[in-house]
Short mmCIF file of C-alpha atoms in Angstrom, two decimals:
data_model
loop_
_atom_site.label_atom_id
_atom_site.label_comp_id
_atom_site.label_asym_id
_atom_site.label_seq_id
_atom_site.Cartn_x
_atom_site.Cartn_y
_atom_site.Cartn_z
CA UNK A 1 0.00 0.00 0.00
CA UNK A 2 1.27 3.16 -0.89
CA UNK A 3 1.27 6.11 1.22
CA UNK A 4 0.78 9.81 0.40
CA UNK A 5 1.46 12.95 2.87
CA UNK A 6 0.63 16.61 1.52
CA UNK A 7 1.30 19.51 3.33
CA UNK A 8 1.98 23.06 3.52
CA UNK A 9 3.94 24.18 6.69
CA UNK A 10 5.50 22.15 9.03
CA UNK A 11 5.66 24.13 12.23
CA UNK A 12 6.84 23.30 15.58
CA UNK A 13 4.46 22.16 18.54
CA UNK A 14 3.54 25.70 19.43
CA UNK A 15 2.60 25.66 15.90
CA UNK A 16 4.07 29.18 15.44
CA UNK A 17 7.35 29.16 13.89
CA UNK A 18 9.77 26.48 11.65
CA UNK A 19 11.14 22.53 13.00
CA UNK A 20 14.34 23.00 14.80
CA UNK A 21 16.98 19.95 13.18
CA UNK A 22 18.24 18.31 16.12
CA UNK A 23 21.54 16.19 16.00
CA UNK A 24 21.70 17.08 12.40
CA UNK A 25 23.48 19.43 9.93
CA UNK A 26 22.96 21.60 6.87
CA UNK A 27 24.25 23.88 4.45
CA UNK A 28 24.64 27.48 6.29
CA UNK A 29 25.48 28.99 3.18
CA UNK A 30 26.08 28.65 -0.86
CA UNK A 31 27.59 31.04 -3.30
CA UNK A 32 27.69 30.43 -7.27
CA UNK A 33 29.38 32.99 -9.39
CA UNK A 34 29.65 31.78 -13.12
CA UNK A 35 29.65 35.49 -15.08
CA UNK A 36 30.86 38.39 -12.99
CA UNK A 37 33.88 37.67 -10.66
CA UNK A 38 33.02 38.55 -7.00
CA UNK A 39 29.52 39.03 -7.80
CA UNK A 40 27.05 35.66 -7.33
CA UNK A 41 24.86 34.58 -9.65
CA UNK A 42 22.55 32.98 -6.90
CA UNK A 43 23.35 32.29 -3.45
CA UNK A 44 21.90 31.33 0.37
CA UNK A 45 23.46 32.87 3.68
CA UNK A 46 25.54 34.95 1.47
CA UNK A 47 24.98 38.85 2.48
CA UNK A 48 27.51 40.37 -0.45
CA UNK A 49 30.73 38.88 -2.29
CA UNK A 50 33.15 41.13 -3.66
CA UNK A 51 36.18 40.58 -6.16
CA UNK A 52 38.67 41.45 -3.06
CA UNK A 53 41.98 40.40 -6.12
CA UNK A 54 42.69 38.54 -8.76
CA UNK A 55 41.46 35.20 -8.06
CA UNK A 56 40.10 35.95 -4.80
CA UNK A 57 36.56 36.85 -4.10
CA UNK A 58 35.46 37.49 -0.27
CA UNK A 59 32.05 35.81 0.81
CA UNK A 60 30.10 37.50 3.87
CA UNK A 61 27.76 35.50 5.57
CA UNK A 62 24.05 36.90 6.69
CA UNK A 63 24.92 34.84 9.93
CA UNK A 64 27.60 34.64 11.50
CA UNK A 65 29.54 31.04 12.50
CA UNK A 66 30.43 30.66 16.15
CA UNK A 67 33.82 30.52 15.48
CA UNK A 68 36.65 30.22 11.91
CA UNK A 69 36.15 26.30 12.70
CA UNK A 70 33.48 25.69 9.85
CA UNK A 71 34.15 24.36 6.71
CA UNK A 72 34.00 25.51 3.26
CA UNK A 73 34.33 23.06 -0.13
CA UNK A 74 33.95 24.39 -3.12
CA UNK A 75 35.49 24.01 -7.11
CA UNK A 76 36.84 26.97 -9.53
CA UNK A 77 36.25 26.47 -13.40
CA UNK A 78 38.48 28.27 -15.94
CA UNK A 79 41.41 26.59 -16.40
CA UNK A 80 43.90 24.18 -14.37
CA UNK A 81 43.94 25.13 -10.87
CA UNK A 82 43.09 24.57 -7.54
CA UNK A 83 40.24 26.37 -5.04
CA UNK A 84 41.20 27.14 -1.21
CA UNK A 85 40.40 28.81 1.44
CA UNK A 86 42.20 31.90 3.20
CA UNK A 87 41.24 34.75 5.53
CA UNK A 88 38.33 32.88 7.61
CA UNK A 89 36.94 34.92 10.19
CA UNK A 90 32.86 34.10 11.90
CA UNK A 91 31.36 36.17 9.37
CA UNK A 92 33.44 35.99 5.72
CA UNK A 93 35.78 33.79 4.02
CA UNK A 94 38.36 34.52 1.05
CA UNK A 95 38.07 32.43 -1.77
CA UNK A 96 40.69 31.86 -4.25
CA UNK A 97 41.65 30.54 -7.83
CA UNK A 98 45.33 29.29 -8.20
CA UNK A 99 45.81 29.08 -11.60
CA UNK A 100 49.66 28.02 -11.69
CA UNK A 101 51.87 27.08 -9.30
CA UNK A 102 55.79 27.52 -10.82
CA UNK A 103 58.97 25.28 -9.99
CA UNK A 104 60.03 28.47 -7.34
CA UNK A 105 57.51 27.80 -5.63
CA UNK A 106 55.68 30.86 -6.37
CA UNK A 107 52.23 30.67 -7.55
CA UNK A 108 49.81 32.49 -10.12
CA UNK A 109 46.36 33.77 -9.59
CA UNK A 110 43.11 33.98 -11.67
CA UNK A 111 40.16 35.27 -11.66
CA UNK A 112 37.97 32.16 -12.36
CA UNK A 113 34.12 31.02 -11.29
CA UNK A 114 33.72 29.94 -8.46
CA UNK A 115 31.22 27.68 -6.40
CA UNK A 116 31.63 26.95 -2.43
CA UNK A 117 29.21 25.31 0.13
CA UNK A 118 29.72 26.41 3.69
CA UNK A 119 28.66 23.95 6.64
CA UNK A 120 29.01 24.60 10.23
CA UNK A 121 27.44 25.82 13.93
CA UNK A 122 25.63 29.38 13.71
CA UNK A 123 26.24 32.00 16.24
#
């Protein structure tokens, strides 16, 4: 037998305001930016994002983190390179586009889309 269940809000028992997860985590925040470097395209938790260099766009959260110890993953597109992290504090993160790194050990930067998920405890 099959089972159906529609619905239109799911509120808590009080019936006035949104389920709380409990001993479970989300996505705080998502940023994609495919056209315009340091500008999103469409994001969540994201208050602004601006192009703070070449290859490095800055992400401000709408809510802060309770501390730099949340995580971010994300991929850059246009060309060979690798995405990281740099510059966490509670409310932003830098991200960046390496687009070389040389035999000097000195490395190249590029602007380059960009898509991160952030995950982690609210303040």
């Amino acid at each position: 037998m099959t089972s159906v269940l529609n619905v239109d809000t799911i509120a808590d028992k009080a019936g006035s305001g949104p389920v709380a997860l409990t001993k479970q985590t989300t996505i705080k925040a998502f940023y994609i930016s495919t056209t315009t470097f340091g500008t999103a395209d469409n994001s969540f938790g994201i208050s602004s994002s601006a192009d703070a260099s070449t290859g490095t766009t800055t992400l401000n959260f709408t809510n802060a983190f309770d501390s730099v110890h949340y995580a971010v993953a994300g991929i850059s597109y246009d060309g060979d390179g690798d995405f990281f992290t740099e510059s966490k504090t509670s409310s932003s993160v830098n991200v960046r586009h390496v687009g070389s790194y040389y035999s000097s050990g000195s490395v190249s930067f590029e602007d380059a889309d960009k898509e991160a998920m952030v995950t982690g405890d609210l303040a």
